[in-house]
XYZ file of N, CA and C in Angstrom:
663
model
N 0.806 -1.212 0.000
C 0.000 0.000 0.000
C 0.843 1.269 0.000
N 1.956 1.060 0.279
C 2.882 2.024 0.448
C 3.479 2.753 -1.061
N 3.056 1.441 -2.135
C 3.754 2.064 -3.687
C 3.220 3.082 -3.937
N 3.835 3.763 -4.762
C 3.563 5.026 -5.585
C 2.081 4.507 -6.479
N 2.667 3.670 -7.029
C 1.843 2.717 -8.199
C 0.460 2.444 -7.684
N 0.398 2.111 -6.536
C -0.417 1.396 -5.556
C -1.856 2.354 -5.773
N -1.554 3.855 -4.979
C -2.009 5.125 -4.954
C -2.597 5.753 -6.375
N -1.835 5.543 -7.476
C -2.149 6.276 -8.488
C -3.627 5.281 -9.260
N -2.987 4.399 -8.759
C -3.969 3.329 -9.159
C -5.507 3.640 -8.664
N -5.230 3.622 -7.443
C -6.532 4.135 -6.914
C -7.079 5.488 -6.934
N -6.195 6.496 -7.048
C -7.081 7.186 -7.767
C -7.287 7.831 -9.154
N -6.894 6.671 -9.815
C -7.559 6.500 -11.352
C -8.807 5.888 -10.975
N -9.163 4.971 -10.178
C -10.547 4.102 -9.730
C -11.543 5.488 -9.557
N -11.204 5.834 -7.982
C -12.368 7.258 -7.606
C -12.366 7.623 -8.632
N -11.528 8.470 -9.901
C -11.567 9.153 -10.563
C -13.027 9.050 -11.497
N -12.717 7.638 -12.195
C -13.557 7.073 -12.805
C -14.925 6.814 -12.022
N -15.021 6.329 -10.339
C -16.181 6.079 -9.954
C -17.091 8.124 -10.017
N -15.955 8.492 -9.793
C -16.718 10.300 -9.191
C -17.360 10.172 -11.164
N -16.611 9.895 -12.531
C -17.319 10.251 -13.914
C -18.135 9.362 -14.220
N -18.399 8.439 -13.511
C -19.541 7.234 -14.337
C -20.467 7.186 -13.388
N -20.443 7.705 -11.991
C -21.696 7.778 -11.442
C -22.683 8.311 -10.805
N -22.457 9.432 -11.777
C -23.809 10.856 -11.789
C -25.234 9.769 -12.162
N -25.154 9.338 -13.029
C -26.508 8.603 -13.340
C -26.874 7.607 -12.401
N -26.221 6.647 -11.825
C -25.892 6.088 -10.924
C -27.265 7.105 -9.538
N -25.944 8.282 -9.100
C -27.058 8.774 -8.336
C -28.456 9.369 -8.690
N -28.593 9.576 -10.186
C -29.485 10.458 -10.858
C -30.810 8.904 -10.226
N -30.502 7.653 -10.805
C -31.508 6.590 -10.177
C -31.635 6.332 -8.769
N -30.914 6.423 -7.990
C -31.051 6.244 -6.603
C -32.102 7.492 -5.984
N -31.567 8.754 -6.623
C -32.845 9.884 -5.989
C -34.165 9.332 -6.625
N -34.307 9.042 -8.236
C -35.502 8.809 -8.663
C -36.692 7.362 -7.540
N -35.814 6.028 -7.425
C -36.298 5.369 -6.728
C -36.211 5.871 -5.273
N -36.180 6.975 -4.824
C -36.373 6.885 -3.328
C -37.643 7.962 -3.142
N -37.810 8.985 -4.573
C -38.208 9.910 -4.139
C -40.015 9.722 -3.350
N -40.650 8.373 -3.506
C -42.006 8.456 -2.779
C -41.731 7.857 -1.591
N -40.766 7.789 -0.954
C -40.812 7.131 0.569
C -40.436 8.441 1.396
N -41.120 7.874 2.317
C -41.467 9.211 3.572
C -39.214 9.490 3.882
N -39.629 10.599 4.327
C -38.303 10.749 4.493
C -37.401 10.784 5.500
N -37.823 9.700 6.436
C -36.966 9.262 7.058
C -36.861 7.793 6.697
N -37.691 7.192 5.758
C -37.047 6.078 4.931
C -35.993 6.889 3.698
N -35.868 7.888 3.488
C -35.527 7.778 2.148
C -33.813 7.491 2.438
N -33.069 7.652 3.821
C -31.915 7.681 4.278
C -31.473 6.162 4.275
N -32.588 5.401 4.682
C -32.800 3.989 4.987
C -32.102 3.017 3.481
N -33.396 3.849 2.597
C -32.946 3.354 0.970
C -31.626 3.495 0.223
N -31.440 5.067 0.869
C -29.740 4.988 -0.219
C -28.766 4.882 0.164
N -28.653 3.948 1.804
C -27.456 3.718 2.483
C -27.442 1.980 2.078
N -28.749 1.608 2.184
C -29.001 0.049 1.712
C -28.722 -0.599 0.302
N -29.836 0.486 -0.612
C -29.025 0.227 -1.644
C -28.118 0.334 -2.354
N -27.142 1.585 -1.563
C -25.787 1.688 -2.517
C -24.402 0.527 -1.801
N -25.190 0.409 -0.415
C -23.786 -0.517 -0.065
C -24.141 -1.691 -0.676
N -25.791 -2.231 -1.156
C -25.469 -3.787 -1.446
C -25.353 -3.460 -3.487
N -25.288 -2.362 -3.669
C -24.894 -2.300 -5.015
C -23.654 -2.296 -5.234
N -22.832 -1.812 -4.455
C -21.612 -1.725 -4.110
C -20.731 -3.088 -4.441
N -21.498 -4.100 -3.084
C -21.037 -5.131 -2.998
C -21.208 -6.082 -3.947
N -22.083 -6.051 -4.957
C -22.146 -6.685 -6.134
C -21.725 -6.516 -7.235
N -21.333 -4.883 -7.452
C -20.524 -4.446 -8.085
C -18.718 -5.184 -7.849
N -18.442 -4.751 -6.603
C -17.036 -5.528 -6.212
C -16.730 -6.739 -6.629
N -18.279 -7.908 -6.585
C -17.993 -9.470 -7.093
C -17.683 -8.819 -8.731
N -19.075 -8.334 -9.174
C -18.680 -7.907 -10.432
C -17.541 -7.397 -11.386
N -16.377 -6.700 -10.610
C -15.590 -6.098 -11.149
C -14.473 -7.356 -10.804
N -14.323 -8.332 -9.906
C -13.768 -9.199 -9.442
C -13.711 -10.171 -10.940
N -15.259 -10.156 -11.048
C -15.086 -11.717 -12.255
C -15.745 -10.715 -13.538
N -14.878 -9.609 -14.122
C -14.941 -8.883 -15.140
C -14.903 -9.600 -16.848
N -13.564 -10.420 -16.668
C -13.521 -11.203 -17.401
C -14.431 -11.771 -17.652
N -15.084 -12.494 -17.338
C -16.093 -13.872 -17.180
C -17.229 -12.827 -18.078
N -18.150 -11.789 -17.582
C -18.945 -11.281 -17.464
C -18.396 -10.785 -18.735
N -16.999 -10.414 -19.434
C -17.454 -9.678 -21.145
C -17.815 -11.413 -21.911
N -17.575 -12.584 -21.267
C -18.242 -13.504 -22.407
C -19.269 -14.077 -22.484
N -20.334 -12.713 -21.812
C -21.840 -13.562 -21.799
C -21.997 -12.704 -23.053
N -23.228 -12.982 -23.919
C -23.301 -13.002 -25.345
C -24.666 -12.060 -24.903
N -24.524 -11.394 -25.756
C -25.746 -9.838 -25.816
C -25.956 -9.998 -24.296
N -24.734 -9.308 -23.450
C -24.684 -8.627 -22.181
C -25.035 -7.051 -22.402
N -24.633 -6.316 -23.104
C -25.078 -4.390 -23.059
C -26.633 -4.732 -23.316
N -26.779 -5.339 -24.778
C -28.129 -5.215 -25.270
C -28.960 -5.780 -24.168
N -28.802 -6.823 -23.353
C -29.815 -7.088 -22.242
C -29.992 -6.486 -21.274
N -28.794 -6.012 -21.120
C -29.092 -4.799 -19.440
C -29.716 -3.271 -20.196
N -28.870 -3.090 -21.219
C -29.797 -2.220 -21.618
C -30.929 -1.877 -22.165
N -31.386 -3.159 -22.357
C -33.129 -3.357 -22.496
C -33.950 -3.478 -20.886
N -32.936 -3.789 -19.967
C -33.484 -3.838 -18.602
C -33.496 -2.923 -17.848
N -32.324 -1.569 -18.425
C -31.994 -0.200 -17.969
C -33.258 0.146 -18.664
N -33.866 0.482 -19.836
C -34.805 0.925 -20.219
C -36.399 0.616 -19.399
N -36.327 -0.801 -19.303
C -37.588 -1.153 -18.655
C -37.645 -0.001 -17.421
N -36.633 -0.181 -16.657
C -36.494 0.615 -15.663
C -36.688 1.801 -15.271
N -36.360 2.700 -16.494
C -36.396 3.883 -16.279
C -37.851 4.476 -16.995
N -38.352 3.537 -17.135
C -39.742 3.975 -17.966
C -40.743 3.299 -16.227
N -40.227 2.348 -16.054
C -40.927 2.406 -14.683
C -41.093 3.256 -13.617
N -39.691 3.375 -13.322
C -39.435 4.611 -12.225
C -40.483 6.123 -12.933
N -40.620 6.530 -13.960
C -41.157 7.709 -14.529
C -42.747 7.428 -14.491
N -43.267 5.963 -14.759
C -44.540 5.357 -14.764
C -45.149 5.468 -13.265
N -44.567 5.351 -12.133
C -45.128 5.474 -10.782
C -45.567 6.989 -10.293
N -46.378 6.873 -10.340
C -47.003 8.389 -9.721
C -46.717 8.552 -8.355
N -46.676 9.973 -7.980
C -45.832 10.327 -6.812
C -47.607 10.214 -6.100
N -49.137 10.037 -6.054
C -49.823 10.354 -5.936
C -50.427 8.567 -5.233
N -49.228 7.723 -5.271
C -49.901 6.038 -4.868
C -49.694 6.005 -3.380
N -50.601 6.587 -2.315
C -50.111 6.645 -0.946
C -50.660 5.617 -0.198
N -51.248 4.865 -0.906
C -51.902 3.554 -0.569
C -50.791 2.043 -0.688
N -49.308 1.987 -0.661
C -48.058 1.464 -0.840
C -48.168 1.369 0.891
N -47.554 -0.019 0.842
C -47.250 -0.180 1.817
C -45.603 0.755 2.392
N -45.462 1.300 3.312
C -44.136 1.806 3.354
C -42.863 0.999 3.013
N -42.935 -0.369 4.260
C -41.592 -1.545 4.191
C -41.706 -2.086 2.728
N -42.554 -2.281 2.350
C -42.533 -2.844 1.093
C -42.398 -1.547 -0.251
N -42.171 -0.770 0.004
C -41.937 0.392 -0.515
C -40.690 0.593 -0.614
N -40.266 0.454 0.666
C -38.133 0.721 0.491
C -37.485 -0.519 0.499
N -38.537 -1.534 0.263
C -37.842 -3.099 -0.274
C -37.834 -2.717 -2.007
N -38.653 -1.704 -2.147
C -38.923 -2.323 -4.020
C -37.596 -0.785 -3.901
N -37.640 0.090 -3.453
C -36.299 1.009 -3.756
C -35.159 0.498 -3.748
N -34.690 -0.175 -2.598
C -33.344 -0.516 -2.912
C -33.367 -1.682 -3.626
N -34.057 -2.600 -4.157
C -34.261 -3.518 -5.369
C -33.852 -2.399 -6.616
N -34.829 -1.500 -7.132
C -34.622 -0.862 -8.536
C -32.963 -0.393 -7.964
N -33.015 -0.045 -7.147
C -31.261 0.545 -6.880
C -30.283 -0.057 -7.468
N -30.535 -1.226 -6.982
C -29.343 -2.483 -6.933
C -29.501 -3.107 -8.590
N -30.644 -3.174 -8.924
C -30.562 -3.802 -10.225
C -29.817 -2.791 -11.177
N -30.762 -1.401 -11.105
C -30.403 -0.406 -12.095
C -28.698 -0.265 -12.075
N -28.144 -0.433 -10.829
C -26.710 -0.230 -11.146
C -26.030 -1.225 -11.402
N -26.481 -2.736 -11.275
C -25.640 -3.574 -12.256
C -25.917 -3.335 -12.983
N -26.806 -2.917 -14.088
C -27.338 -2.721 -15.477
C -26.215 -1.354 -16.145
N -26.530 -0.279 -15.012
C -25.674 0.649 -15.204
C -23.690 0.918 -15.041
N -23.578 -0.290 -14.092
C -22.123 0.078 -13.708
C -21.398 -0.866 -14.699
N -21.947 -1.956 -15.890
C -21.050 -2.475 -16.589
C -19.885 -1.915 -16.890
N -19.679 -0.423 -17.521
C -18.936 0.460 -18.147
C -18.037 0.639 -17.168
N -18.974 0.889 -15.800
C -17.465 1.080 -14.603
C -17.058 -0.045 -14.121
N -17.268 -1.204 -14.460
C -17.247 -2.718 -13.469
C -15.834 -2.511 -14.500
N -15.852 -2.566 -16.045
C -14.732 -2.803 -17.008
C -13.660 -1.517 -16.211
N -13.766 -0.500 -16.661
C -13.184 0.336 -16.184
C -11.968 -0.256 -15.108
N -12.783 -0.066 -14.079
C -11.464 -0.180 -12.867
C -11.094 -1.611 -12.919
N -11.934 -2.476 -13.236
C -11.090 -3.874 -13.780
C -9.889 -3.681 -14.392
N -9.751 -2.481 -15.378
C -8.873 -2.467 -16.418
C -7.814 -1.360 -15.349
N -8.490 -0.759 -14.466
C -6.876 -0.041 -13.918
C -6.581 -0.592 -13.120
N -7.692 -1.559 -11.726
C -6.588 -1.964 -10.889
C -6.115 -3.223 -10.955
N -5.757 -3.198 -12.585
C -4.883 -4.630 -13.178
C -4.829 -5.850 -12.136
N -6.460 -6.186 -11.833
C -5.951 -7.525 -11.209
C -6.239 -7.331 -9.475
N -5.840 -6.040 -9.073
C -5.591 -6.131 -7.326
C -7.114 -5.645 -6.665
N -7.281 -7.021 -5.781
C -9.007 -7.101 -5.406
C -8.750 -5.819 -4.452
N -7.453 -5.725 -3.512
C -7.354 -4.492 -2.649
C -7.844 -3.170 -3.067
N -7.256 -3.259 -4.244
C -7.363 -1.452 -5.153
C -8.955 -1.306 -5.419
N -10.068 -2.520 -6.115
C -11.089 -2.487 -6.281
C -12.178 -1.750 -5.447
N -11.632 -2.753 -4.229
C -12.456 -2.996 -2.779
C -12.642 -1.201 -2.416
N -11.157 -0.632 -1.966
C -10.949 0.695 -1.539
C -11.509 1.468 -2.408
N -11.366 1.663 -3.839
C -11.711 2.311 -4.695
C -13.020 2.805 -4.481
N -14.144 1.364 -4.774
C -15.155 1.540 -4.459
C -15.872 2.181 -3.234
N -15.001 1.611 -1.853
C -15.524 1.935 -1.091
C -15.454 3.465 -0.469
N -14.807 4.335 -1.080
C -14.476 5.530 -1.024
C -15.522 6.241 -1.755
N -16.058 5.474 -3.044
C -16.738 6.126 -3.633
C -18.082 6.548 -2.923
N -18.381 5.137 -2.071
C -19.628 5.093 -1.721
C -20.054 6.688 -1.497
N -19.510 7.215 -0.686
C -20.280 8.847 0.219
C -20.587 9.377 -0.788
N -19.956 9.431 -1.890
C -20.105 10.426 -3.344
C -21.310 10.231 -3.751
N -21.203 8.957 -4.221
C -22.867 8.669 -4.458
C -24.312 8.932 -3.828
N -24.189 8.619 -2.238
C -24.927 8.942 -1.311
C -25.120 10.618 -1.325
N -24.295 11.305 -1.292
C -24.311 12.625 -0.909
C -25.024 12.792 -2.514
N -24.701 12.419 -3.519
C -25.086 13.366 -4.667
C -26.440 13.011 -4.649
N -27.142 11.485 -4.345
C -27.778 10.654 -4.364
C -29.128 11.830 -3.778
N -28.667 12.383 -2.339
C -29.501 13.069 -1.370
C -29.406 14.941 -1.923
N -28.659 14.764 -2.735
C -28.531 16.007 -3.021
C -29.524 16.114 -4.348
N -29.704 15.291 -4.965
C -30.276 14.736 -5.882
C -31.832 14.560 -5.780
N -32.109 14.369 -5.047
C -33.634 14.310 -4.152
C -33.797 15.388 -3.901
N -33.653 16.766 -3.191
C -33.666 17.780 -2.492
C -34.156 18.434 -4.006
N -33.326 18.392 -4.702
C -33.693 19.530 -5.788
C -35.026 18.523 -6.677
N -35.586 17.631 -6.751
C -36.427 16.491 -7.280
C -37.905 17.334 -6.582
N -38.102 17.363 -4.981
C -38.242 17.424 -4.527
C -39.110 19.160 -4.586
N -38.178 19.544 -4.924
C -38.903 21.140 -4.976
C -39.125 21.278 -6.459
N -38.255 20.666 -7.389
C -38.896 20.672 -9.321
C -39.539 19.257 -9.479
N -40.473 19.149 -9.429
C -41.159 17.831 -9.734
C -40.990 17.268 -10.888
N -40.771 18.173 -11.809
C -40.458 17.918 -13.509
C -39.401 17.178 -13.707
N -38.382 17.676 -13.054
C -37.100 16.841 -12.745
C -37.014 15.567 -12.935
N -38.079 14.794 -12.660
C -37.945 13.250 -12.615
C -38.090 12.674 -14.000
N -38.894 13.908 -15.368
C -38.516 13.186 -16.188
C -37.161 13.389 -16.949
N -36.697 14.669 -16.351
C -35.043 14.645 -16.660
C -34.173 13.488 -16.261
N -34.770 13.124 -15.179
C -33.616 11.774 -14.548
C -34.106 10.561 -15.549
N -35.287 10.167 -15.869
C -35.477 9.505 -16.832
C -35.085 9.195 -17.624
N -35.080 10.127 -18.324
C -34.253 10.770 -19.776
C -32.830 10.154 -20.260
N -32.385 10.459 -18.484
C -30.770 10.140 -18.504
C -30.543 8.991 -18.569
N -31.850 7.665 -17.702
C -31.393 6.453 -17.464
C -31.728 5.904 -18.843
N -32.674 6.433 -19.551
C -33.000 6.160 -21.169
C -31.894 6.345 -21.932
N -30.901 7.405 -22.095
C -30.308 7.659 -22.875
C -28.733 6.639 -22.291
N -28.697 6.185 -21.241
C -27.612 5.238 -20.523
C -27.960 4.114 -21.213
N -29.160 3.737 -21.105
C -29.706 2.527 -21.894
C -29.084 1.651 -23.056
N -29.610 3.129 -23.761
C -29.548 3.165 -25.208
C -28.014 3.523 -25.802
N -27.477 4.010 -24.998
C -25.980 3.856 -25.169
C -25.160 2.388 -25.142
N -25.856 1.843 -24.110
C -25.285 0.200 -23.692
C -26.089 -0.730 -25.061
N -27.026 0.284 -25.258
C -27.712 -0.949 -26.445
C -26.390 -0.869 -27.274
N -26.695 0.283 -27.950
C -25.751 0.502 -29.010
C -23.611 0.260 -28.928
N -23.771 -0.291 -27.526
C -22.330 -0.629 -27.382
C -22.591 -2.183 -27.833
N -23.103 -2.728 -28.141
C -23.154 -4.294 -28.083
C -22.981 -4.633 -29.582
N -22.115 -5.708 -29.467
C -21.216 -5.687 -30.976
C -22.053 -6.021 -32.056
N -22.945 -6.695 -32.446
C -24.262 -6.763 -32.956
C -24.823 -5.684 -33.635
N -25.230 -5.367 -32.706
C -25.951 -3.845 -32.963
C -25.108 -2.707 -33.335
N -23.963 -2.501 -32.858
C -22.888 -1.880 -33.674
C -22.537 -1.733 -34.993
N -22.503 -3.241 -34.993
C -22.316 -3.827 -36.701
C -23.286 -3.276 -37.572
N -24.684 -2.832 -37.023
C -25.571 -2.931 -37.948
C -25.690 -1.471 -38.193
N -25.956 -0.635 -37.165
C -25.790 0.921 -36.836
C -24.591 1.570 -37.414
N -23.173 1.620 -37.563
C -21.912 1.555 -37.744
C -21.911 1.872 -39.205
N -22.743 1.620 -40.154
C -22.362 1.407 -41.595
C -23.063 3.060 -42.182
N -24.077 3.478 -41.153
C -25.006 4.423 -41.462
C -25.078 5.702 -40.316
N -24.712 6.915 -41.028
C -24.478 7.774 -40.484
C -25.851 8.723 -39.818
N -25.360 9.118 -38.614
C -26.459 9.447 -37.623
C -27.670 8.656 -37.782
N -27.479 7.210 -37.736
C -28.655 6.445 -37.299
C -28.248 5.897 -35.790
N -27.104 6.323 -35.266
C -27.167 5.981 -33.578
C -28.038 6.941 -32.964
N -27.768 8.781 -33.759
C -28.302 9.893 -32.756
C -29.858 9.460 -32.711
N -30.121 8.663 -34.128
C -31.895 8.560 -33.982
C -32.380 7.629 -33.434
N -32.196 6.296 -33.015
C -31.921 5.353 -32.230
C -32.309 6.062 -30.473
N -30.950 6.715 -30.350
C -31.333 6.990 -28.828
C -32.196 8.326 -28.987
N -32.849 9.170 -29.623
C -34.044 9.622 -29.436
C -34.461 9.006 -29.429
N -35.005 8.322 -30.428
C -36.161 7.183 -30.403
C -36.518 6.863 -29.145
N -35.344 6.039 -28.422
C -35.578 5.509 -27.422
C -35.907 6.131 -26.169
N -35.187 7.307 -25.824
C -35.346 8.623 -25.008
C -36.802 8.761 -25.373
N -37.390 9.606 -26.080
C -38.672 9.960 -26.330
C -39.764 8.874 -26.431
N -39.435 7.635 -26.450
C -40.302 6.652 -26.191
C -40.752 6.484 -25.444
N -39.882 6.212 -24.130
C -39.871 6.351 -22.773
C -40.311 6.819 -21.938
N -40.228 8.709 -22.253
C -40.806 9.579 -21.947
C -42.386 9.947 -22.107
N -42.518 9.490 -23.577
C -43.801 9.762 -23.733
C -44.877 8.658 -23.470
N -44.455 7.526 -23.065
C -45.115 6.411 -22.717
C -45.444 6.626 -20.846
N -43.904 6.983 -20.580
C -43.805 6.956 -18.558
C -44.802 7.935 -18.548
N -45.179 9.378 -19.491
C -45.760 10.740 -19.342
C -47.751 9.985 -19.343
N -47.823 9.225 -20.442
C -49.310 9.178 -20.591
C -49.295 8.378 -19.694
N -48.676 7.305 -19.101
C -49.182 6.127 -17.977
C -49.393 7.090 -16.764
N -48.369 8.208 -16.180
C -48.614 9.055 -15.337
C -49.962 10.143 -15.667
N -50.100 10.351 -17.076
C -51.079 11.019 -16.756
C -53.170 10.231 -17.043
N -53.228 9.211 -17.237
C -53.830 8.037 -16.785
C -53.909 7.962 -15.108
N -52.741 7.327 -14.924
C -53.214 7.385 -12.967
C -53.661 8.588 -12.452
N -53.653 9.883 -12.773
C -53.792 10.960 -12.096
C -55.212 10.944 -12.549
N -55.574 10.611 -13.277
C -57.327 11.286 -14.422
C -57.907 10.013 -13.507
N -57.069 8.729 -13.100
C -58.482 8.044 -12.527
C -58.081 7.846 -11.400
């Protein structure tokens, strides 16, 4: 722990955890924002440490995990489900049980960021060449970042209500980025110019305008 090497290493990790996981917290405020708020502390300490910790196996068996076959395209068809869900729940369902309320938050938590942290699982796989130590710390440093942006993230949700389909937006357009990373779909997109930018509208505005009429349905009945 004492190398030079050791250090730089790790903070190439934070570096990378502080740029890949704004969206990250952008979903953790979205799934917490209908629980009373002294659960909502409950949710993003729960679900970022056990996202955390699955992330860590994850970045552990990195390898393994690039040779599952349409891995982006499936999480990012599962990032999408997701973020059209989170936008689909009306802030107006007060008939939710609470416990079972910050069971289904830190669930979307934990899923949405394996779906989402592929990009960073590779990442620090690839800087801390191998050392589970560098991973472990890396991550676990990150945690507060997340949390704090996570709650900081809520606060402003919170007073702009609109906001939530901005966070949407973002986990749509994360999505649709992971779609379009998957070698497949690359191949096919790749040959034809600005058919990725229309792709992730597509998909962005799909999302949106589907999460928008299901929300505005629950409110009319």
């Amino acid at each position: 722990m004492v190398d030079p090497d050791f250090f730089s290493s790790l903070l190439l990790i934070i570096t990378i955890n502080i740029v890949l996981s704004g969206d990250n917290a952008v979903v953790i405020a979205i799934a917490c924002r209908r629980l009373p708020a002294e659960q909502q502390k409950k949710a993003i300490v729960w679900g970022t440490t056990l996202a955390v910790i699955v992330r860590v196996i994850a970045t552990i068996l990195a390898v393994y995990l690039l040779k599952i076959p349409y891995l982006y395209l499936i999480g990012g068809t599962i990032l999408l489900w997701i973020s059209y869900n989170l936008l689909r729940e009306g802030d107006d369902q007060d008939d939710i049980d609470a416990s079972e309320d910050l069971v289904s938050a830190v669930k979307t938590i934990v899923v949405a960021d394996i779906m989402m942290g592929l990009d960073n699982v590779l990442a620090i796989a690839g800087a801390a060449q191998g050392n589970i130590l560098l991973i472990v710390i890396g991550l676990l440093i990150s945690v507060p970042l997340m949390v704090f942006g996570s709650q900081l993230i809520l606060r402003v949700m919170e007073r702009f209500a609109w906001l939530v389909y901005f966070g949407s937006g973002v986990l749509a357009l994360a999505a649709a980025n992971m779609i379009l990373t998957e070698e497949t779909v690359r191949a096919w997109v790749d040959p034809y110019p600005g058919l990725a930018f229309l792709v992730k509208a597509v998909l962005v505005l799909a999302v949106l305008l589907l999460g928008y009429r299901q929300r505005s349905k629950g409110k009319a009945s």
